[in-house]
């Protein structure tokens, strides 16, 4: 212990130079591992102790990327079992994906000052093609396994939405759609069911995406919630044959665009009276009444309400306990906001595969977090939406 204290004091006397900081990080990390291994072995290095539980078996070298730079560590090995320090646990999947995307940008010759600053902020002093290949291969395997897994059970509610990110294509910078599907099953559990990157949100793109979910086992979809997009609506009707719910929040934005700034509060309050009704029939009656009241002053708004009635009020034909969760795409909006926050760090992706890698890793992490939380939706009414009748066993053997 005295030697360790002296060594640390010598480092401290050298000042606050970045190299000294890196040496101090290295010293402290090495000492932490030594103490940890001594506790696991029940004895210090080379100590003769009849109560020893394990013994050392050399070291293995490991480079640790920190904000102070790359630190070379010697991780002790044990004769029985394995040892890996907790502070060296691999990065979270999405963080590793972000690192891989930045590294791949370097390898493909898309180096910019902003990317260079990002690499330095991650504590990396350099990158090789072999490192990129290894890291990307590991991530792609996990992400592809997650996105291609079989979907089991019935999923009565499905939310779909898209956000746009920039990528390079044939020497040009273009925007591509990243679409995500989230579902709730009859156990009330929420999961990310699919992800796809494409050039646009045209009907063929959405149709192929929904068919890919069907091929993986998606079934029992009763309601699809999305914004007003003809491609989605047509694909849902063709592939899933489910009811389509037009996002109420998006509809309100469209409706208020037909009113002047000083009249929007009044219009919003009038339409809001529809959604406080206790039943679907009462809501429809109120909808038509409000549309008639607004028609003379706002003819375009009146026509919009006539056309959108069935789609905006579709959620009211489902169990009331679920209304607040199925009338809009809010669950996906929060997810899309996080996608934008993380993809903005990269700015321009080198290719579509790198988008799938980063966003897919984020969805994998999000799915893991959801699996640890309590169920997303009340069970009340969910079983009535299932296509699979529950099996009932007799209490008395016959």
mmCIF file of C-alpha atoms in Angstrom:
data_model
loop_
_atom_site.group_PDB
_atom_site.id
_atom_site.type_symbol
_atom_site.label_atom_id
_atom_site.label_comp_id
_atom_site.label_asym_id
_atom_site.label_seq_id
_atom_site.Cartn_x
_atom_site.Cartn_y
_atom_site.Cartn_z
ATOM 1 C CA UNK A 1 0.000 0.000 0.000
ATOM 2 C CA UNK A 2 2.914 2.356 0.791
ATOM 3 C CA UNK A 3 4.391 1.803 -2.685
ATOM 4 C CA UNK A 4 1.035 2.505 -4.265
ATOM 5 C CA UNK A 5 0.671 5.752 -2.302
ATOM 6 C CA UNK A 6 4.177 6.852 -3.295
ATOM 7 C CA UNK A 7 3.520 6.112 -6.960
ATOM 8 C CA UNK A 8 0.288 8.106 -6.901
ATOM 9 C CA UNK A 9 2.014 11.019 -5.166
ATOM 10 C CA UNK A 10 4.728 11.069 -7.833
ATOM 11 C CA UNK A 11 2.099 11.276 -10.556
ATOM 12 C CA UNK A 12 0.286 14.091 -8.783
ATOM 13 C CA UNK A 13 3.465 16.124 -8.522
ATOM 14 C CA UNK A 14 3.836 16.136 -12.307
ATOM 15 C CA UNK A 15 0.880 18.526 -12.701
ATOM 16 C CA UNK A 16 -2.340 18.484 -14.709
ATOM 17 C CA UNK A 17 -0.845 17.557 -18.080
ATOM 18 C CA UNK A 18 -3.090 15.314 -20.200
ATOM 19 C CA UNK A 19 -0.447 12.560 -20.239
ATOM 20 C CA UNK A 20 -0.256 12.683 -16.463
ATOM 21 C CA UNK A 21 -4.046 12.484 -16.255
ATOM 22 C CA UNK A 22 -3.991 9.421 -18.485
ATOM 23 C CA UNK A 23 -1.305 7.824 -16.297
ATOM 24 C CA UNK A 24 -3.341 8.533 -13.175
ATOM 25 C CA UNK A 25 -6.423 6.939 -14.739
ATOM 26 C CA UNK A 26 -4.321 3.934 -15.686
ATOM 27 C CA UNK A 27 -2.828 3.704 -12.186
ATOM 28 C CA UNK A 28 -6.183 3.915 -10.411
ATOM 29 C CA UNK A 29 -7.832 1.394 -12.743
ATOM 30 C CA UNK A 30 -4.959 -1.051 -12.304
ATOM 31 C CA UNK A 31 -5.087 -0.725 -8.517
ATOM 32 C CA UNK A 32 -8.873 -1.242 -8.501
ATOM 33 C CA UNK A 33 -8.450 -4.483 -10.421
ATOM 34 C CA UNK A 34 -5.688 -5.656 -8.100
ATOM 35 C CA UNK A 35 -7.845 -5.045 -5.007
ATOM 36 C CA UNK A 36 -10.813 -6.727 -6.641
ATOM 37 C CA UNK A 37 -8.822 -9.839 -7.585
ATOM 38 C CA UNK A 38 -7.269 -10.050 -4.114
ATOM 39 C CA UNK A 39 -10.772 -10.156 -2.654
ATOM 40 C CA UNK A 40 -11.867 -12.871 -5.067
ATOM 41 C CA UNK A 41 -8.769 -14.952 -4.375
ATOM 42 C CA UNK A 42 -8.883 -14.446 -0.622
ATOM 43 C CA UNK A 43 -5.182 -13.576 -0.608
ATOM 44 C CA UNK A 44 -2.749 -11.044 -2.021
ATOM 45 C CA UNK A 45 -0.455 -11.794 -4.954
ATOM 46 C CA UNK A 46 2.034 -14.588 -4.089
ATOM 47 C CA UNK A 47 0.746 -14.738 -0.504
ATOM 48 C CA UNK A 48 0.757 -18.119 1.204
ATOM 49 C CA UNK A 49 -2.664 -18.447 2.758
ATOM 50 C CA UNK A 50 -4.481 -21.719 3.595
ATOM 51 C CA UNK A 51 -7.824 -19.939 3.118
ATOM 52 C CA UNK A 52 -7.009 -18.930 -0.474
ATOM 53 C CA UNK A 53 -10.035 -19.400 -2.772
ATOM 54 C CA UNK A 54 -8.357 -18.930 -6.158
ATOM 55 C CA UNK A 55 -5.032 -17.987 -7.706
ATOM 56 C CA UNK A 56 -3.809 -15.769 -10.522
ATOM 57 C CA UNK A 57 -2.845 -16.959 -13.967
ATOM 58 C CA UNK A 58 -1.066 -14.030 -15.600
ATOM 59 C CA UNK A 59 -2.566 -11.043 -17.401
ATOM 60 C CA UNK A 60 -4.228 -10.135 -20.659
ATOM 61 C CA UNK A 61 -3.767 -6.721 -22.209
ATOM 62 C CA UNK A 62 -6.721 -4.466 -22.960
ATOM 63 C CA UNK A 63 -6.928 -0.958 -24.399
ATOM 64 C CA UNK A 64 -9.423 1.214 -22.552
ATOM 65 C CA UNK A 65 -10.681 4.264 -24.453
ATOM 66 C CA UNK A 66 -11.350 7.122 -22.024
ATOM 67 C CA UNK A 67 -11.858 10.865 -22.348
ATOM 68 C CA UNK A 68 -8.258 11.253 -21.237
ATOM 69 C CA UNK A 69 -7.124 9.076 -24.146
ATOM 70 C CA UNK A 70 -6.357 5.405 -24.704
ATOM 71 C CA UNK A 71 -5.113 3.622 -21.584
ATOM 72 C CA UNK A 72 -3.283 0.297 -21.709
ATOM 73 C CA UNK A 73 -4.370 -2.031 -18.896
ATOM 74 C CA UNK A 74 -3.315 -5.491 -17.757
ATOM 75 C CA UNK A 75 -6.378 -7.428 -16.686
ATOM 76 C CA UNK A 76 -5.549 -10.215 -14.191
ATOM 77 C CA UNK A 77 -6.541 -13.740 -15.169
ATOM 78 C CA UNK A 78 -7.673 -16.427 -12.717
ATOM 79 C CA UNK A 79 -6.967 -20.141 -12.792
ATOM 80 C CA UNK A 80 -10.580 -20.926 -11.933
ATOM 81 C CA UNK A 81 -13.297 -18.981 -13.683
ATOM 82 C CA UNK A 82 -12.923 -15.667 -15.457
ATOM 83 C CA UNK A 83 -12.488 -12.085 -14.363
ATOM 84 C CA UNK A 84 -13.541 -8.860 -16.035
ATOM 85 C CA UNK A 85 -13.784 -5.545 -14.129
ATOM 86 C CA UNK A 86 -17.187 -3.884 -14.016
ATOM 87 C CA UNK A 87 -15.869 -0.464 -15.062
ATOM 88 C CA UNK A 88 -14.676 -2.030 -18.338
ATOM 89 C CA UNK A 89 -18.063 -3.456 -19.223
ATOM 90 C CA UNK A 90 -18.736 -2.989 -22.953
ATOM 91 C CA UNK A 91 -20.543 0.203 -23.953
ATOM 92 C CA UNK A 92 -24.277 0.198 -24.236
ATOM 93 C CA UNK A 93 -25.356 -1.196 -27.583
ATOM 94 C CA UNK A 94 -26.442 2.164 -29.000
ATOM 95 C CA UNK A 95 -23.201 3.828 -27.899
ATOM 96 C CA UNK A 96 -21.208 1.108 -29.623
ATOM 97 C CA UNK A 97 -23.353 1.567 -32.721
ATOM 98 C CA UNK A 98 -22.705 5.303 -32.718
ATOM 99 C CA UNK A 99 -18.974 4.644 -32.415
ATOM 100 C CA UNK A 100 -19.133 2.157 -35.283
ATOM 101 C CA UNK A 101 -20.964 4.632 -37.532
ATOM 102 C CA UNK A 102 -18.396 7.349 -36.881
ATOM 103 C CA UNK A 103 -15.539 4.934 -37.471
ATOM 104 C CA UNK A 104 -17.071 3.691 -40.704
ATOM 105 C CA UNK A 105 -17.400 7.289 -41.893
ATOM 106 C CA UNK A 106 -13.667 7.667 -41.365
ATOM 107 C CA UNK A 107 -12.802 4.489 -43.241
ATOM 108 C CA UNK A 108 -15.000 5.462 -46.193
ATOM 109 C CA UNK A 109 -13.255 8.801 -46.527
ATOM 110 C CA UNK A 110 -16.069 10.988 -45.205
ATOM 111 C CA UNK A 111 -13.930 12.679 -42.607
ATOM 112 C CA UNK A 112 -15.074 16.130 -41.482
ATOM 113 C CA UNK A 113 -14.061 18.428 -38.660
ATOM 114 C CA UNK A 114 -17.242 17.630 -36.738
ATOM 115 C CA UNK A 115 -16.685 13.871 -37.046
ATOM 116 C CA UNK A 116 -13.073 14.347 -35.969
ATOM 117 C CA UNK A 117 -14.243 16.190 -32.854
ATOM 118 C CA UNK A 118 -16.734 13.436 -32.110
ATOM 119 C CA UNK A 119 -14.054 10.762 -32.332
ATOM 120 C CA UNK A 120 -11.813 12.734 -29.978
ATOM 121 C CA UNK A 121 -14.673 13.251 -27.532
ATOM 122 C CA UNK A 122 -15.083 9.470 -27.404
ATOM 123 C CA UNK A 123 -11.470 9.182 -26.275
ATOM 124 C CA UNK A 124 -10.201 7.447 -29.416
ATOM 125 C CA UNK A 125 -6.837 8.380 -30.831
ATOM 126 C CA UNK A 126 -7.154 6.414 -34.053
ATOM 127 C CA UNK A 127 -9.106 3.747 -35.876
ATOM 128 C CA UNK A 128 -8.232 0.880 -38.184
ATOM 129 C CA UNK A 129 -10.282 -0.993 -40.761
ATOM 130 C CA UNK A 130 -9.959 -4.208 -38.738
ATOM 131 C CA UNK A 131 -11.405 -2.483 -35.663
ATOM 132 C CA UNK A 132 -14.317 -1.139 -37.681
ATOM 133 C CA UNK A 133 -14.974 -4.525 -39.245
ATOM 134 C CA UNK A 134 -14.951 -6.310 -35.904
ATOM 135 C CA UNK A 135 -17.182 -3.817 -34.120
ATOM 136 C CA UNK A 136 -19.653 -3.462 -36.993
ATOM 137 C CA UNK A 137 -19.855 -7.238 -37.435
ATOM 138 C CA UNK A 138 -20.685 -7.757 -33.766
ATOM 139 C CA UNK A 139 -23.369 -5.065 -33.785
ATOM 140 C CA UNK A 140 -24.923 -6.100 -37.092
ATOM 141 C CA UNK A 141 -25.303 -9.671 -35.884
ATOM 142 C CA UNK A 142 -27.194 -8.607 -32.766
ATOM 143 C CA UNK A 143 -29.331 -5.971 -34.503
ATOM 144 C CA UNK A 144 -30.254 -8.251 -37.414
ATOM 145 C CA UNK A 145 -31.181 -11.053 -35.014
ATOM 146 C CA UNK A 146 -33.440 -8.655 -33.126
ATOM 147 C CA UNK A 147 -35.088 -7.168 -36.215
ATOM 148 C CA UNK A 148 -35.569 -10.600 -37.813
ATOM 149 C CA UNK A 149 -36.902 -12.442 -34.754
ATOM 150 C CA UNK A 150 -40.195 -14.334 -34.892
ATOM 151 C CA UNK A 151 -43.232 -12.420 -33.636
ATOM 152 C CA UNK A 152 -45.403 -14.578 -31.424
ATOM 153 C CA UNK A 153 -48.921 -14.081 -30.124
ATOM 154 C CA UNK A 154 -51.666 -11.638 -31.071
ATOM 155 C CA UNK A 155 -50.939 -7.908 -31.401
ATOM 156 C CA UNK A 156 -54.257 -6.013 -31.488
ATOM 157 C CA UNK A 157 -52.661 -2.546 -31.549
ATOM 158 C CA UNK A 158 -49.924 -1.416 -33.923
ATOM 159 C CA UNK A 159 -48.348 2.059 -34.172
ATOM 160 C CA UNK A 160 -46.349 2.949 -37.277
ATOM 161 C CA UNK A 161 -44.539 6.171 -38.087
ATOM 162 C CA UNK A 162 -41.511 7.498 -39.947
ATOM 163 C CA UNK A 163 -38.765 10.010 -39.387
ATOM 164 C CA UNK A 164 -36.173 11.251 -41.862
ATOM 165 C CA UNK A 165 -32.373 11.224 -41.694
ATOM 166 C CA UNK A 166 -29.688 12.144 -44.207
ATOM 167 C CA UNK A 167 -27.375 9.710 -45.955
ATOM 168 C CA UNK A 168 -24.975 9.623 -48.881
ATOM 169 C CA UNK A 169 -26.051 7.955 -52.086
ATOM 170 C CA UNK A 170 -24.046 7.938 -55.311
ATOM 171 C CA UNK A 171 -22.114 11.004 -54.215
ATOM 172 C CA UNK A 172 -25.240 12.955 -53.229
ATOM 173 C CA UNK A 173 -26.770 13.733 -49.854
ATOM 174 C CA UNK A 174 -30.399 12.553 -49.694
ATOM 175 C CA UNK A 175 -33.103 12.148 -47.058
ATOM 176 C CA UNK A 176 -34.375 8.648 -46.368
ATOM 177 C CA UNK A 177 -37.305 7.444 -44.292
ATOM 178 C CA UNK A 178 -36.748 5.377 -41.161
ATOM 179 C CA UNK A 179 -40.009 3.653 -40.289
ATOM 180 C CA UNK A 180 -40.645 1.965 -36.961
ATOM 181 C CA UNK A 181 -43.507 -0.280 -35.856
ATOM 182 C CA UNK A 182 -44.449 -0.708 -32.193
ATOM 183 C CA UNK A 183 -47.122 -3.128 -31.024
ATOM 184 C CA UNK A 184 -48.976 -4.135 -27.874
ATOM 185 C CA UNK A 185 -49.885 -7.786 -27.402
ATOM 186 C CA UNK A 186 -52.795 -9.349 -25.522
ATOM 187 C CA UNK A 187 -50.655 -9.475 -22.369
ATOM 188 C CA UNK A 188 -50.429 -5.665 -22.426
ATOM 189 C CA UNK A 189 -46.702 -5.724 -23.204
ATOM 190 C CA UNK A 190 -45.199 -3.234 -25.656
ATOM 191 C CA UNK A 191 -42.431 -4.141 -28.117
ATOM 192 C CA UNK A 192 -40.612 -2.719 -31.127
ATOM 193 C CA UNK A 193 -41.706 -5.094 -33.884
ATOM 194 C CA UNK A 194 -39.923 -3.749 -36.950
ATOM 195 C CA UNK A 195 -37.624 -1.204 -38.539
ATOM 196 C CA UNK A 196 -36.886 -0.371 -42.168
ATOM 197 C CA UNK A 197 -34.945 2.265 -44.099
ATOM 198 C CA UNK A 198 -36.203 3.369 -47.494
ATOM 199 C CA UNK A 199 -36.155 6.161 -50.041
ATOM 200 C CA UNK A 200 -39.730 7.323 -49.415
ATOM 201 C CA UNK A 201 -43.033 6.528 -47.691
ATOM 202 C CA UNK A 202 -44.787 5.429 -50.869
ATOM 203 C CA UNK A 203 -47.424 2.686 -50.707
ATOM 204 C CA UNK A 204 -45.142 -0.093 -52.105
ATOM 205 C CA UNK A 205 -42.602 0.636 -49.367
ATOM 206 C CA UNK A 206 -45.195 0.435 -46.595
ATOM 207 C CA UNK A 207 -46.781 -2.651 -48.179
ATOM 208 C CA UNK A 208 -43.478 -4.526 -48.243
ATOM 209 C CA UNK A 209 -42.722 -3.498 -44.667
ATOM 210 C CA UNK A 210 -46.066 -4.755 -43.345
ATOM 211 C CA UNK A 211 -45.734 -7.964 -45.352
ATOM 212 C CA UNK A 212 -42.309 -8.544 -43.805
ATOM 213 C CA UNK A 213 -43.934 -8.292 -40.366
ATOM 214 C CA UNK A 214 -46.558 -10.822 -41.459
ATOM 215 C CA UNK A 215 -43.859 -13.208 -42.646
ATOM 216 C CA UNK A 216 -42.252 -12.996 -39.214
ATOM 217 C CA UNK A 217 -45.515 -14.001 -37.540
ATOM 218 C CA UNK A 218 -47.458 -10.774 -36.908
ATOM 219 C CA UNK A 219 -51.139 -11.559 -36.480
ATOM 220 C CA UNK A 220 -54.276 -10.411 -34.718
ATOM 221 C CA UNK A 221 -53.896 -6.712 -35.605
ATOM 222 C CA UNK A 222 -57.191 -4.897 -35.048
ATOM 223 C CA UNK A 223 -56.150 -1.232 -35.064
ATOM 224 C CA UNK A 224 -53.241 0.554 -36.767
ATOM 225 C CA UNK A 225 -52.457 4.068 -35.522
ATOM 226 C CA UNK A 226 -50.535 6.498 -37.746
ATOM 227 C CA UNK A 227 -50.596 9.982 -39.210
ATOM 228 C CA UNK A 228 -52.635 10.736 -42.317
ATOM 229 C CA UNK A 229 -50.617 9.176 -45.102
ATOM 230 C CA UNK A 230 -52.320 7.581 -48.090
ATOM 231 C CA UNK A 231 -49.484 5.078 -48.495
ATOM 232 C CA UNK A 232 -49.916 3.775 -44.954
ATOM 233 C CA UNK A 233 -53.702 3.706 -45.207
ATOM 234 C CA UNK A 234 -53.650 1.733 -48.457
ATOM 235 C CA UNK A 235 -51.028 -0.708 -47.195
ATOM 236 C CA UNK A 236 -52.928 -1.336 -43.946
ATOM 237 C CA UNK A 237 -56.115 -2.074 -45.871
ATOM 238 C CA UNK A 238 -54.309 -4.375 -48.301
ATOM 239 C CA UNK A 239 -52.008 -6.310 -45.961
ATOM 240 C CA UNK A 240 -53.507 -6.274 -42.461
ATOM 241 C CA UNK A 241 -57.209 -5.671 -43.182
ATOM 242 C CA UNK A 242 -57.365 -3.797 -39.894
ATOM 243 C CA UNK A 243 -59.109 -0.595 -38.789
ATOM 244 C CA UNK A 244 -57.048 2.537 -39.347
ATOM 245 C CA UNK A 245 -56.871 5.255 -36.699
ATOM 246 C CA UNK A 246 -55.827 8.690 -37.881
ATOM 247 C CA UNK A 247 -53.682 10.297 -35.193
ATOM 248 C CA UNK A 248 -55.883 12.778 -33.347
ATOM 249 C CA UNK A 249 -52.966 15.104 -32.591
ATOM 250 C CA UNK A 250 -51.960 15.303 -36.267
ATOM 251 C CA UNK A 251 -55.590 15.879 -37.258
ATOM 252 C CA UNK A 252 -55.881 18.840 -34.867
ATOM 253 C CA UNK A 253 -52.816 20.436 -36.452
ATOM 254 C CA UNK A 254 -54.370 20.009 -39.900
ATOM 255 C CA UNK A 255 -57.693 21.416 -38.689
ATOM 256 C CA UNK A 256 -56.190 24.497 -37.025
ATOM 257 C CA UNK A 257 -54.305 25.318 -40.232
ATOM 258 C CA UNK A 258 -57.703 26.246 -41.730
ATOM 259 C CA UNK A 259 -58.423 28.847 -39.030
ATOM 260 C CA UNK A 260 -56.866 32.218 -38.350
ATOM 261 C CA UNK A 261 -54.461 32.667 -35.461
ATOM 262 C CA UNK A 262 -57.035 34.502 -33.347
ATOM 263 C CA UNK A 263 -59.675 31.835 -33.934
ATOM 264 C CA UNK A 264 -57.639 28.696 -33.361
ATOM 265 C CA UNK A 265 -58.324 28.519 -29.634
ATOM 266 C CA UNK A 266 -62.063 28.622 -30.270
ATOM 267 C CA UNK A 267 -61.840 25.951 -32.991
ATOM 268 C CA UNK A 268 -59.692 23.729 -30.796
ATOM 269 C CA UNK A 269 -62.135 24.012 -27.885
ATOM 270 C CA UNK A 270 -65.101 23.225 -30.143
ATOM 271 C CA UNK A 271 -63.545 20.108 -31.630
ATOM 272 C CA UNK A 272 -62.294 19.108 -28.162
ATOM 273 C CA UNK A 273 -65.893 18.687 -26.991
ATOM 274 C CA UNK A 274 -66.131 15.659 -29.271
ATOM 275 C CA UNK A 275 -63.452 13.731 -27.405
ATOM 276 C CA UNK A 276 -64.980 14.072 -23.951
ATOM 277 C CA UNK A 277 -68.131 12.182 -24.960
ATOM 278 C CA UNK A 278 -68.828 8.926 -23.143
ATOM 279 C CA UNK A 279 -69.637 6.798 -26.180
ATOM 280 C CA UNK A 280 -68.837 6.477 -29.864
ATOM 281 C CA UNK A 281 -72.429 7.362 -30.879
ATOM 282 C CA UNK A 282 -72.409 10.510 -28.750
ATOM 283 C CA UNK A 283 -69.012 11.510 -30.147
ATOM 284 C CA UNK A 284 -70.204 11.117 -33.735
ATOM 285 C CA UNK A 285 -73.283 13.193 -33.070
ATOM 286 C CA UNK A 286 -71.174 15.926 -31.469
ATOM 287 C CA UNK A 287 -68.662 15.752 -34.335
ATOM 288 C CA UNK A 288 -71.357 16.481 -36.914
ATOM 289 C CA UNK A 289 -72.799 19.247 -34.777
ATOM 290 C CA UNK A 290 -69.398 20.954 -34.468
ATOM 291 C CA UNK A 291 -68.716 20.515 -38.186
ATOM 292 C CA UNK A 292 -72.041 22.197 -39.028
ATOM 293 C CA UNK A 293 -71.291 25.074 -36.639
ATOM 294 C CA UNK A 294 -67.880 25.716 -38.217
ATOM 295 C CA UNK A 295 -68.868 25.090 -41.831
ATOM 296 C CA UNK A 296 -70.119 28.554 -42.713
ATOM 297 C CA UNK A 297 -67.086 30.380 -41.367
ATOM 298 C CA UNK A 298 -64.501 27.728 -42.245
ATOM 299 C CA UNK A 299 -65.741 25.774 -45.297
ATOM 300 C CA UNK A 300 -62.448 23.899 -45.795
ATOM 301 C CA UNK A 301 -62.466 22.834 -42.156
ATOM 302 C CA UNK A 302 -66.040 21.618 -42.518
ATOM 303 C CA UNK A 303 -65.096 19.432 -45.481
ATOM 304 C CA UNK A 304 -62.033 18.147 -43.615
ATOM 305 C CA UNK A 305 -64.202 17.077 -40.690
ATOM 306 C CA UNK A 306 -66.687 15.375 -42.996
ATOM 307 C CA UNK A 307 -63.929 13.320 -44.603
ATOM 308 C CA UNK A 308 -62.032 12.502 -41.401
ATOM 309 C CA UNK A 309 -64.872 11.554 -39.038
ATOM 310 C CA UNK A 310 -64.580 7.763 -39.272
ATOM 311 C CA UNK A 311 -60.794 7.744 -39.197
ATOM 312 C CA UNK A 312 -60.326 10.112 -36.241
ATOM 313 C CA UNK A 313 -63.049 8.470 -34.115
ATOM 314 C CA UNK A 314 -62.095 4.876 -34.935
ATOM 315 C CA UNK A 315 -60.481 4.370 -31.513
ATOM 316 C CA UNK A 316 -63.847 4.794 -29.783
ATOM 317 C CA UNK A 317 -65.044 1.397 -30.998
ATOM 318 C CA UNK A 318 -62.328 -0.259 -28.879
ATOM 319 C CA UNK A 319 -62.252 -0.787 -25.087
ATOM 320 C CA UNK A 320 -62.548 2.512 -23.248
ATOM 321 C CA UNK A 321 -59.660 1.620 -20.940
ATOM 322 C CA UNK A 322 -57.320 1.908 -23.938
ATOM 323 C CA UNK A 323 -58.597 5.149 -25.484
ATOM 324 C CA UNK A 324 -55.932 7.471 -24.106
ATOM 325 C CA UNK A 325 -53.180 5.270 -25.563
ATOM 326 C CA UNK A 326 -54.592 4.459 -28.987
ATOM 327 C CA UNK A 327 -56.007 7.774 -30.238
ATOM 328 C CA UNK A 328 -52.600 9.133 -31.333
ATOM 329 C CA UNK A 329 -49.050 8.230 -32.289
ATOM 330 C CA UNK A 330 -47.662 9.840 -29.122
ATOM 331 C CA UNK A 331 -45.904 6.623 -28.015
ATOM 332 C CA UNK A 332 -43.938 6.668 -31.279
ATOM 333 C CA UNK A 333 -43.406 10.431 -31.273
ATOM 334 C CA UNK A 334 -41.277 10.138 -28.144
ATOM 335 C CA UNK A 335 -39.327 7.313 -29.729
ATOM 336 C CA UNK A 336 -38.795 9.322 -32.921
ATOM 337 C CA UNK A 337 -37.572 12.303 -30.892
ATOM 338 C CA UNK A 338 -34.883 10.098 -29.355
ATOM 339 C CA UNK A 339 -33.948 8.761 -32.803
ATOM 340 C CA UNK A 340 -33.537 12.321 -34.091
ATOM 341 C CA UNK A 341 -31.454 13.292 -31.077
ATOM 342 C CA UNK A 342 -29.042 10.423 -31.611
ATOM 343 C CA UNK A 343 -28.894 10.581 -35.409
ATOM 344 C CA UNK A 344 -28.261 14.333 -35.309
ATOM 345 C CA UNK A 345 -24.966 13.524 -33.615
ATOM 346 C CA UNK A 346 -23.860 11.785 -36.808
ATOM 347 C CA UNK A 347 -25.441 14.316 -39.156
ATOM 348 C CA UNK A 348 -24.917 12.518 -42.482
ATOM 349 C CA UNK A 349 -24.699 8.731 -42.512
ATOM 350 C CA UNK A 350 -22.271 6.983 -44.882
ATOM 351 C CA UNK A 351 -24.913 4.465 -46.047
ATOM 352 C CA UNK A 352 -28.278 2.880 -45.199
ATOM 353 C CA UNK A 353 -26.636 -0.005 -43.325
ATOM 354 C CA UNK A 354 -25.122 2.403 -40.814
ATOM 355 C CA UNK A 355 -28.587 3.899 -40.175
ATOM 356 C CA UNK A 356 -30.033 0.458 -39.499
ATOM 357 C CA UNK A 357 -27.085 -0.298 -37.217
ATOM 358 C CA UNK A 358 -27.515 2.765 -35.013
ATOM 359 C CA UNK A 359 -31.316 3.007 -34.948
ATOM 360 C CA UNK A 360 -31.649 -0.778 -34.658
ATOM 361 C CA UNK A 361 -29.316 -0.786 -31.658
ATOM 362 C CA UNK A 362 -31.403 1.968 -30.069
ATOM 363 C CA UNK A 363 -34.588 -0.029 -30.629
ATOM 364 C CA UNK A 364 -32.948 -3.124 -29.140
ATOM 365 C CA UNK A 365 -32.089 -1.178 -25.996
ATOM 366 C CA UNK A 366 -35.555 0.376 -25.823
ATOM 367 C CA UNK A 367 -37.164 -3.034 -26.148
ATOM 368 C CA UNK A 368 -35.042 -4.380 -23.295
ATOM 369 C CA UNK A 369 -36.095 -1.458 -21.092
ATOM 370 C CA UNK A 370 -39.770 -1.981 -21.888
ATOM 371 C CA UNK A 371 -39.511 -5.678 -21.015
ATOM 372 C CA UNK A 372 -38.398 -4.725 -17.487
ATOM 373 C CA UNK A 373 -41.246 -2.257 -16.920
ATOM 374 C CA UNK A 374 -44.799 -3.045 -15.877
ATOM 375 C CA UNK A 375 -47.255 -3.802 -18.664
ATOM 376 C CA UNK A 376 -48.000 -0.830 -20.895
ATOM 377 C CA UNK A 377 -51.729 -1.389 -21.273
ATOM 378 C CA UNK A 378 -54.487 -2.653 -18.978
ATOM 379 C CA UNK A 379 -55.560 -6.232 -19.594
ATOM 380 C CA UNK A 380 -59.188 -5.150 -19.476
ATOM 381 C CA UNK A 381 -60.593 -5.715 -22.946
ATOM 382 C CA UNK A 382 -57.390 -7.056 -24.519
ATOM 383 C CA UNK A 383 -58.442 -10.706 -24.449
ATOM 384 C CA UNK A 384 -61.653 -9.810 -26.282
ATOM 385 C CA UNK A 385 -59.490 -8.549 -29.161
ATOM 386 C CA UNK A 386 -57.539 -11.797 -29.476
ATOM 387 C CA UNK A 387 -58.091 -14.100 -32.434
ATOM 388 C CA UNK A 388 -56.860 -17.018 -30.331
ATOM 389 C CA UNK A 389 -59.482 -18.297 -27.948
ATOM 390 C CA UNK A 390 -58.049 -19.080 -24.491
ATOM 391 C CA UNK A 391 -57.831 -22.764 -23.647
ATOM 392 C CA UNK A 392 -59.906 -23.723 -20.643
ATOM 393 C CA UNK A 393 -59.118 -26.944 -18.770
ATOM 394 C CA UNK A 394 -61.666 -28.702 -16.638
ATOM 395 C CA UNK A 395 -61.005 -28.367 -12.893
ATOM 396 C CA UNK A 396 -62.106 -31.984 -12.375
ATOM 397 C CA UNK A 397 -60.601 -34.872 -14.319
ATOM 398 C CA UNK A 398 -63.230 -36.774 -16.235
#
